[in-house]
PDB file of C-alpha atoms in Angstrom:
ATOM      1  CA  SER A 132       0.123 -11.425   6.158  1.00 39.00           C
ATOM      2  CA  GLN A 133       3.099 -12.077   8.381  1.00 44.00           C
ATOM      3  CA  GLN A 134       5.910 -14.078   6.988  1.00 57.00           C
ATOM      4  CA  GLY A 135       8.170 -14.333   9.976  1.00 65.00           C
ATOM      5  CA  GLU A 136       7.012 -15.450  13.347  1.00 76.00           C
ATOM      6  CA  GLU A 137       9.280 -14.770  16.232  1.00 80.00           C
ATOM      7  CA  ASP A 138       9.639 -16.924  19.326  1.00 83.00           C
ATOM      8  CA  PRO A 139       9.287 -16.227  22.092  1.00 89.00           C
ATOM      9  CA  GLN A 140       6.957 -13.290  22.072  1.00 91.00           C
ATOM     10  CA  ALA A 141       8.791 -12.000  25.283  1.00 94.00           C
ATOM     11  CA  LEU A 142      12.013 -12.856  26.915  1.00 95.00           C
ATOM     12  CA  SER A 143      13.341 -11.532  30.369  1.00 96.00           C
ATOM     13  CA  ILE A 144      17.003 -12.189  31.350  1.00 96.00           C
ATOM     14  CA  GLN A 145      19.798 -10.957  33.552  1.00 97.00           C
ATOM     15  CA  GLU A 146      22.642  -8.885  32.455  1.00 97.00           C
ATOM     16  CA  GLY A 147      25.508 -11.014  31.280  1.00 97.00           C
ATOM     17  CA  GLU A 148      23.182 -13.996  30.142  1.00 97.00           C
ATOM     18  CA  ASN A 149      22.597 -14.922  26.456  1.00 98.00           C
ATOM     19  CA  ALA A 150      19.386 -14.210  24.699  1.00 97.00           C
ATOM     20  CA  THR A 151      18.129 -16.486  21.849  1.00 96.00           C
ATOM     21  CA  MET A 152      15.257 -15.593  19.652  1.00 95.00           C
ATOM     22  CA  ASN A 153      13.824 -17.750  16.816  1.00 95.00           C
ATOM     23  CA  CYS A 154      12.140 -16.794  13.614  1.00 94.00           C
ATOM     24  CA  SER A 155      10.146 -18.933  11.177  1.00 93.00           C
ATOM     25  CA  TYR A 156       9.038 -18.081   7.787  1.00 90.00           C
ATOM     26  CA  LYS A 157       6.911 -19.513   5.098  1.00 88.00           C
ATOM     27  CA  THR A 158       8.155 -18.903   1.690  1.00 85.00           C
ATOM     28  CA  SER A 159      11.526 -19.246   0.026  1.00 86.00           C
ATOM     29  CA  ILE A 160      13.824 -16.365   0.576  1.00 87.00           C
ATOM     30  CA  ASN A 161      17.195 -14.963  -0.759  1.00 86.00           C
ATOM     31  CA  ASN A 162      18.087 -13.322   2.551  1.00 90.00           C
ATOM     32  CA  LEU A 163      16.632 -12.750   6.114  1.00 92.00           C
ATOM     33  CA  GLN A 164      17.342  -9.719   8.202  1.00 93.00           C
ATOM     34  CA  TRP A 165      16.998  -8.891  11.862  1.00 95.00           C
ATOM     35  CA  TYR A 166      16.111  -5.372  13.300  1.00 96.00           C
ATOM     36  CA  ARG A 167      15.948  -3.869  16.665  1.00 97.00           C
ATOM     37  CA  GLN A 168      13.366  -1.375  17.896  1.00 96.00           C
ATOM     38  CA  ASN A 169      13.694   0.705  21.078  1.00 94.00           C
ATOM     39  CA  SER A 170      10.392   1.735  22.667  1.00 85.00           C
ATOM     40  CA  GLY A 171       8.260   2.240  19.622  1.00 72.00           C
ATOM     41  CA  ARG A 172      10.974   4.263  17.674  1.00 83.00           C
ATOM     42  CA  GLY A 173      12.521   3.590  14.335  1.00 87.00           C
ATOM     43  CA  LEU A 174      14.071   0.114  13.531  1.00 94.00           C
ATOM     44  CA  VAL A 175      17.754  -0.361  13.403  1.00 95.00           C
ATOM     45  CA  HIS A 176      19.226  -2.903  10.959  1.00 94.00           C
ATOM     46  CA  LEU A 177      21.391  -5.436  12.902  1.00 96.00           C
ATOM     47  CA  ILE A 178      22.308  -8.197  10.412  1.00 95.00           C
ATOM     48  CA  LEU A 179      21.519  -9.697   7.110  1.00 93.00           C
ATOM     49  CA  ILE A 180      22.101 -13.425   6.246  1.00 94.00           C
ATOM     50  CA  ARG A 181      21.773 -14.605   2.797  1.00 92.00           C
ATOM     51  CA  SER A 182      20.074 -17.881   1.722  1.00 92.00           C
ATOM     52  CA  ASN A 183      23.545 -19.623   0.871  1.00 93.00           C
ATOM     53  CA  GLU A 184      24.870 -18.675   4.465  1.00 95.00           C
ATOM     54  CA  ARG A 185      24.404 -20.908   7.378  1.00 97.00           C
ATOM     55  CA  GLU A 186      25.835 -18.631  10.215  1.00 98.00           C
ATOM     56  CA  LYS A 187      26.909 -15.050  10.550  1.00 97.00           C
ATOM     57  CA  HIS A 188      28.466 -13.039  13.362  1.00 97.00           C
ATOM     58  CA  SER A 189      28.558  -9.331  14.048  1.00 96.00           C
ATOM     59  CA  GLY A 190      30.031  -8.367  17.480  1.00 97.00           C
ATOM     60  CA  ARG A 191      27.834 -10.000  20.128  1.00 98.00           C
ATOM     61  CA  LEU A 192      25.337 -11.118  17.609  1.00 98.00           C
ATOM     62  CA  ARG A 193      25.250 -14.479  16.091  1.00 98.00           C
ATOM     63  CA  VAL A 194      22.533 -15.476  13.401  1.00 98.00           C
ATOM     64  CA  THR A 195      21.944 -18.798  11.939  1.00 98.00           C
ATOM     65  CA  LEU A 196      19.662 -19.745   9.038  1.00 97.00           C
ATOM     66  CA  ASP A 197      18.316 -23.138   8.288  1.00 96.00           C
ATOM     67  CA  THR A 198      16.576 -22.905   4.884  1.00 94.00           C
ATOM     68  CA  SER A 199      15.269 -26.557   5.130  1.00 95.00           C
ATOM     69  CA  LYS A 200      13.327 -25.650   8.268  1.00 94.00           C
ATOM     70  CA  LYS A 201      12.577 -22.172   7.247  1.00 93.00           C
ATOM     71  CA  SER A 202      13.951 -20.846  10.456  1.00 94.00           C
ATOM     72  CA  SER A 203      16.522 -18.450  11.828  1.00 96.00           C
ATOM     73  CA  SER A 204      17.936 -17.617  15.226  1.00 97.00           C
ATOM     74  CA  LEU A 205      19.306 -14.599  16.780  1.00 97.00           C
ATOM     75  CA  LEU A 206      21.777 -15.000  19.748  1.00 98.00           C
ATOM     76  CA  ILE A 207      22.852 -12.081  21.769  1.00 98.00           C
ATOM     77  CA  THR A 208      25.768 -12.942  23.854  1.00 98.00           C
ATOM     78  CA  ALA A 209      26.707 -11.230  27.265  1.00 98.00           C
ATOM     79  CA  SER A 210      23.551  -9.137  27.167  1.00 98.00           C
ATOM     80  CA  ARG A 211      23.405  -5.633  28.583  1.00 97.00           C
ATOM     81  CA  ALA A 212      20.661  -3.505  29.824  1.00 96.00           C
ATOM     82  CA  ALA A 213      20.906  -1.433  26.636  1.00 95.00           C
ATOM     83  CA  ASP A 214      19.945  -4.482  24.710  1.00 97.00           C
ATOM     84  CA  THR A 215      16.442  -4.073  26.052  1.00 97.00           C
ATOM     85  CA  ALA A 216      14.278  -3.704  22.963  1.00 97.00           C
ATOM     86  CA  SER A 217      11.926  -5.538  20.418  1.00 96.00           C
ATOM     87  CA  TYR A 218      13.610  -7.713  17.916  1.00 96.00           C
ATOM     88  CA  PHE A 219      12.226  -8.349  14.523  1.00 95.00           C
ATOM     89  CA  CYS A 220      12.995 -10.779  11.656  1.00 95.00           C
ATOM     90  CA  ALA A 221      12.151  -9.502   8.064  1.00 93.00           C
ATOM     91  CA  THR A 222      12.269 -11.117   4.637  1.00 91.00           C
ATOM     92  CA  PRO A 223      11.901  -9.401   1.318  1.00 86.00           C
ATOM     93  CA  ARG A 224       8.592 -10.168  -0.342  1.00 81.00           C
ATOM     94  CA  GLY A 225      10.498 -10.586  -3.710  1.00 69.00           C
ATOM     95  CA  GLY A 226       9.601  -9.656  -7.047  1.00 56.00           C
ATOM     96  CA  GLY A 227      12.664  -7.633  -7.469  1.00 53.00           C
ATOM     97  CA  SER A 228      11.816  -5.273  -4.909  1.00 56.00           C
ATOM     98  CA  GLN A 229      13.987  -5.247  -1.623  1.00 64.00           C
ATOM     99  CA  GLY A 230      12.205  -2.286   0.056  1.00 67.00           C
ATOM    100  CA  ASN A 231       9.174  -4.426   0.573  1.00 82.00           C
ATOM    101  CA  LEU A 232       9.818  -6.419   3.787  1.00 89.00           C
ATOM    102  CA  ILE A 233       7.634  -8.689   5.652  1.00 90.00           C
ATOM    103  CA  PHE A 234       8.053  -8.475   9.362  1.00 92.00           C
ATOM    104  CA  GLY A 235       7.350 -10.845  12.125  1.00 90.00           C
ATOM    105  CA  LYS A 236       5.582  -9.755  15.158  1.00 90.00           C
ATOM    106  CA  GLY A 237       8.788  -9.579  17.143  1.00 93.00           C
ATOM    107  CA  THR A 238      10.348 -10.720  20.449  1.00 95.00           C
ATOM    108  CA  LYS A 239      10.304  -8.234  23.274  1.00 95.00           C
ATOM    109  CA  LEU A 240      13.683  -8.548  25.173  1.00 97.00           C
ATOM    110  CA  SER A 241      14.056  -7.209  28.685  1.00 97.00           C
ATOM    111  CA  VAL A 242      17.607  -7.283  30.267  1.00 97.00           C
ATOM    112  CA  LYS A 243      17.589  -6.686  33.872  1.00 96.00           C
ATOM    113  CA  PRO A 244      20.804  -4.947  35.492  1.00 92.00           C
TER     114      PRO A 244
ATOM    115  CA  LYS B 263      25.444  11.551   6.816  1.00 72.00           C
ATOM    116  CA  ALA B 264      22.215  12.593   8.365  1.00 83.00           C
ATOM    117  CA  GLY B 265      19.726   9.912   9.060  1.00 93.00           C
ATOM    118  CA  VAL B 266      16.212   9.391   7.825  1.00 96.00           C
ATOM    119  CA  THR B 267      14.094  12.193   9.022  1.00 97.00           C
ATOM    120  CA  GLN B 268      10.286  12.232   9.422  1.00 98.00           C
ATOM    121  CA  THR B 269       7.878  15.095  10.107  1.00 97.00           C
ATOM    122  CA  PRO B 270       5.866  15.631  12.053  1.00 97.00           C
ATOM    123  CA  ARG B 271       6.842  13.277  14.928  1.00 96.00           C
ATOM    124  CA  TYR B 272       3.525  13.418  16.531  1.00 97.00           C
ATOM    125  CA  LEU B 273       0.178  14.256  15.193  1.00 97.00           C
ATOM    126  CA  ILE B 274      -3.390  14.186  16.520  1.00 98.00           C
ATOM    127  CA  LYS B 275      -6.337  14.356  14.101  1.00 98.00           C
ATOM    128  CA  THR B 276     -10.022  13.821  14.152  1.00 98.00           C
ATOM    129  CA  ARG B 277     -11.933  11.192  12.453  1.00 98.00           C
ATOM    130  CA  GLY B 278     -12.778  12.216   8.872  1.00 98.00           C
ATOM    131  CA  GLN B 279      -9.821  14.609   8.503  1.00 98.00           C
ATOM    132  CA  GLN B 280      -6.923  13.934   6.125  1.00 98.00           C
ATOM    133  CA  VAL B 281      -3.124  13.959   7.055  1.00 98.00           C
ATOM    134  CA  THR B 282       0.178  14.175   5.204  1.00 98.00           C
ATOM    135  CA  LEU B 283       3.379  12.799   6.541  1.00 98.00           C
ATOM    136  CA  SER B 284       6.851  13.594   5.254  1.00 98.00           C
ATOM    137  CA  CYS B 285      10.012  11.650   4.865  1.00 98.00           C
ATOM    138  CA  SER B 286      13.496  12.758   3.890  1.00 98.00           C
ATOM    139  CA  PRO B 287      15.776   9.831   3.103  1.00 96.00           C
ATOM    140  CA  ILE B 288      19.387   9.619   3.634  1.00 95.00           C
ATOM    141  CA  SER B 289      21.365  11.654   1.003  1.00 94.00           C
ATOM    142  CA  GLY B 290      21.804   9.519  -2.039  1.00 90.00           C
ATOM    143  CA  HIS B 291      19.153   6.985  -1.280  1.00 91.00           C
ATOM    144  CA  ARG B 292      16.763   6.614  -4.003  1.00 90.00           C
ATOM    145  CA  SER B 293      14.444   4.063  -2.562  1.00 91.00           C
ATOM    146  CA  VAL B 294      11.819   5.007   0.030  1.00 94.00           C
ATOM    147  CA  SER B 295       9.350   2.575   1.721  1.00 94.00           C
ATOM    148  CA  TRP B 296       6.522   3.207   4.230  1.00 97.00           C
ATOM    149  CA  TYR B 297       5.336   1.017   7.024  1.00 96.00           C
ATOM    150  CA  GLN B 298       2.401   1.112   9.424  1.00 97.00           C
ATOM    151  CA  GLN B 299       2.943  -0.348  12.814  1.00 96.00           C
ATOM    152  CA  THR B 300       0.171  -1.089  15.212  1.00 95.00           C
ATOM    153  CA  PRO B 301       0.047  -3.304  18.279  1.00 92.00           C
ATOM    154  CA  GLY B 302      -2.563  -5.619  16.615  1.00 89.00           C
ATOM    155  CA  GLN B 303      -1.198  -6.059  13.164  1.00 91.00           C
ATOM    156  CA  GLY B 304       2.434  -5.342  13.706  1.00 92.00           C
ATOM    157  CA  LEU B 305       4.571  -3.835  10.965  1.00 94.00           C
ATOM    158  CA  GLN B 306       2.760  -3.785   7.562  1.00 95.00           C
ATOM    159  CA  PHE B 307       4.210  -2.540   4.251  1.00 94.00           C
ATOM    160  CA  LEU B 308       2.375   0.395   2.764  1.00 96.00           C
ATOM    161  CA  PHE B 309       4.400   1.450  -0.355  1.00 92.00           C
ATOM    162  CA  GLU B 310       7.820   1.506  -1.983  1.00 92.00           C
ATOM    163  CA  TYR B 311       9.096   4.350  -4.241  1.00 93.00           C
ATOM    164  CA  PHE B 312      12.045   4.442  -6.488  1.00 91.00           C
ATOM    165  CA  SER B 313      12.916   7.388  -8.740  1.00 90.00           C
ATOM    166  CA  GLU B 314       9.570   8.827  -8.244  1.00 94.00           C
ATOM    167  CA  THR B 315       7.784   5.713  -9.330  1.00 93.00           C
ATOM    168  CA  GLN B 316       5.627   3.484  -6.965  1.00 92.00           C
ATOM    169  CA  ARG B 317       7.170  -0.025  -7.308  1.00 88.00           C
ATOM    170  CA  ASN B 318       4.995  -1.786  -4.809  1.00 88.00           C
ATOM    171  CA  LYS B 319       1.869  -1.098  -2.792  1.00 91.00           C
ATOM    172  CA  GLY B 320       0.723  -3.110   0.332  1.00 92.00           C
ATOM    173  CA  ASN B 321      -2.809  -4.310   1.026  1.00 92.00           C
ATOM    174  CA  PHE B 322      -4.178  -0.888   2.260  1.00 96.00           C
ATOM    175  CA  PRO B 323      -7.398   0.808   1.062  1.00 96.00           C
ATOM    176  CA  GLY B 324      -7.170   3.629  -1.436  1.00 96.00           C
ATOM    177  CA  ARG B 325      -7.348   6.361   1.293  1.00 97.00           C
ATOM    178  CA  PHE B 326      -3.642   5.657   1.666  1.00 98.00           C
ATOM    179  CA  SER B 327      -1.466   7.171  -1.044  1.00 97.00           C
ATOM    180  CA  GLY B 328       1.957   8.389  -1.447  1.00 97.00           C
ATOM    181  CA  ARG B 329       4.365  10.099  -3.761  1.00 97.00           C
ATOM    182  CA  GLN B 330       8.108  10.650  -4.195  1.00 97.00           C
ATOM    183  CA  PHE B 331       9.795  13.857  -5.449  1.00 97.00           C
ATOM    184  CA  SER B 332      12.755  14.255  -7.749  1.00 95.00           C
ATOM    185  CA  ASN B 333      14.925  14.806  -4.671  1.00 94.00           C
ATOM    186  CA  SER B 334      13.866  11.452  -3.220  1.00 95.00           C
ATOM    187  CA  ARG B 335      11.834  12.916  -0.501  1.00 97.00           C
ATOM    188  CA  SER B 336       8.453  11.145   0.012  1.00 98.00           C
ATOM    189  CA  GLU B 337       5.117  11.911   1.404  1.00 98.00           C
ATOM    190  CA  MET B 338       2.145   9.782   2.361  1.00 98.00           C
ATOM    191  CA  ASN B 339      -1.395  10.951   2.612  1.00 98.00           C
ATOM    192  CA  VAL B 340      -4.212   9.393   4.275  1.00 98.00           C
ATOM    193  CA  SER B 341      -7.659  10.725   3.658  1.00 96.00           C
ATOM    194  CA  THR B 342     -10.971  10.279   5.546  1.00 97.00           C
ATOM    195  CA  LEU B 343      -9.140   9.156   8.663  1.00 98.00           C
ATOM    196  CA  GLU B 344     -10.493   6.329  10.769  1.00 98.00           C
ATOM    197  CA  LEU B 345      -9.856   5.422  14.363  1.00 97.00           C
ATOM    198  CA  GLY B 346      -7.953   2.387  13.150  1.00 97.00           C
ATOM    199  CA  ASP B 347      -5.408   4.514  11.408  1.00 98.00           C
ATOM    200  CA  SER B 348      -3.978   5.340  14.726  1.00 98.00           C
ATOM    201  CA  ALA B 349      -0.456   3.984  14.262  1.00 97.00           C
ATOM    202  CA  LEU B 350       3.242   4.671  14.184  1.00 97.00           C
ATOM    203  CA  TYR B 351       4.104   5.253  10.491  1.00 98.00           C
ATOM    204  CA  LEU B 352       7.781   4.415   9.563  1.00 97.00           C
ATOM    205  CA  CYS B 353       9.752   5.532   6.616  1.00 96.00           C
ATOM    206  CA  ALA B 354      12.714   3.591   5.455  1.00 95.00           C
ATOM    207  CA  SER B 355      15.262   4.370   2.692  1.00 94.00           C
ATOM    208  CA  SER B 356      17.872   2.383   0.967  1.00 90.00           C
ATOM    209  CA  GLN B 357      20.625   3.115  -1.671  1.00 82.00           C
ATOM    210  CA  SER B 358      18.830   1.538  -4.467  1.00 71.00           C
ATOM    211  CA  SER B 359      15.998  -0.875  -5.101  1.00 57.00           C
ATOM    212  CA  GLY B 360      18.527  -3.831  -5.199  1.00 58.00           C
ATOM    213  CA  THR B 361      20.000  -3.032  -1.712  1.00 60.00           C
ATOM    214  CA  TYR B 362      18.668  -4.979   1.110  1.00 74.00           C
ATOM    215  CA  GLU B 363      19.483  -3.050   4.152  1.00 86.00           C
ATOM    216  CA  GLN B 364      16.722  -0.499   5.225  1.00 90.00           C
ATOM    217  CA  TYR B 365      17.387   2.571   7.132  1.00 93.00           C
ATOM    218  CA  PHE B 366      14.535   3.697   9.303  1.00 95.00           C
ATOM    219  CA  GLY B 367      13.477   7.119  10.386  1.00 96.00           C
ATOM    220  CA  PRO B 368      12.095   7.588  13.934  1.00 96.00           C
ATOM    221  CA  GLY B 369       8.481   7.472  12.843  1.00 97.00           C
ATOM    222  CA  THR B 370       5.422   9.677  13.061  1.00 97.00           C
ATOM    223  CA  ARG B 371       2.924   8.734  15.781  1.00 97.00           C
ATOM    224  CA  LEU B 372      -0.681   9.436  14.468  1.00 98.00           C
ATOM    225  CA  THR B 373      -3.505   9.446  16.865  1.00 98.00           C
ATOM    226  CA  VAL B 374      -7.046   9.732  15.345  1.00 98.00           C
ATOM    227  CA  THR B 375      -9.760  10.761  17.821  1.00 97.00           C
TER     228      THR B 375
END
């Protein structure tokens, strides 16, 4: 079953604009991760936020986590055509295993030049 | 360091056949996980291996099996292929079972006709 659910499913913006994607999850977590996937290829890890963190930055990426609402958001600032990809949130299933991730269905981002 | 490699990259098989996919993790990584990605079900966890032991298994039928070798390389096998097994199969590695960040390979695109 899917833990994370991303919103929106698809997003189309112009280069230079900001893109915001949201993720909701169902159970308690110790961390939440965001990944990017280009055109059905492998996933690339973008950022990890731990349950005791509220906000984290990495370059043009900003992630927030609200554990009371079981939700996270990913903000990409000053977007570029190269940011066109699908973005997924993922949470560990738990039980001491971190290699067992539950992924959402993803947000497909299209950045037009 | 070289990234995660998966072979073959593309595969076409006939219903009823069996297939073996291979994954070589990043040097030094001991944990390998496999995921199936389809348009309908999204990314779903198949198995996780650590030091040649299967730590977790996803909700897939027994036709799906895997193993890990002493050099951390991993294989997964699907027997009696069905049309619904057509998917992108992704392998991911991490430094240890307690490390959160997963490094994904480019995937093997399996088409069952």
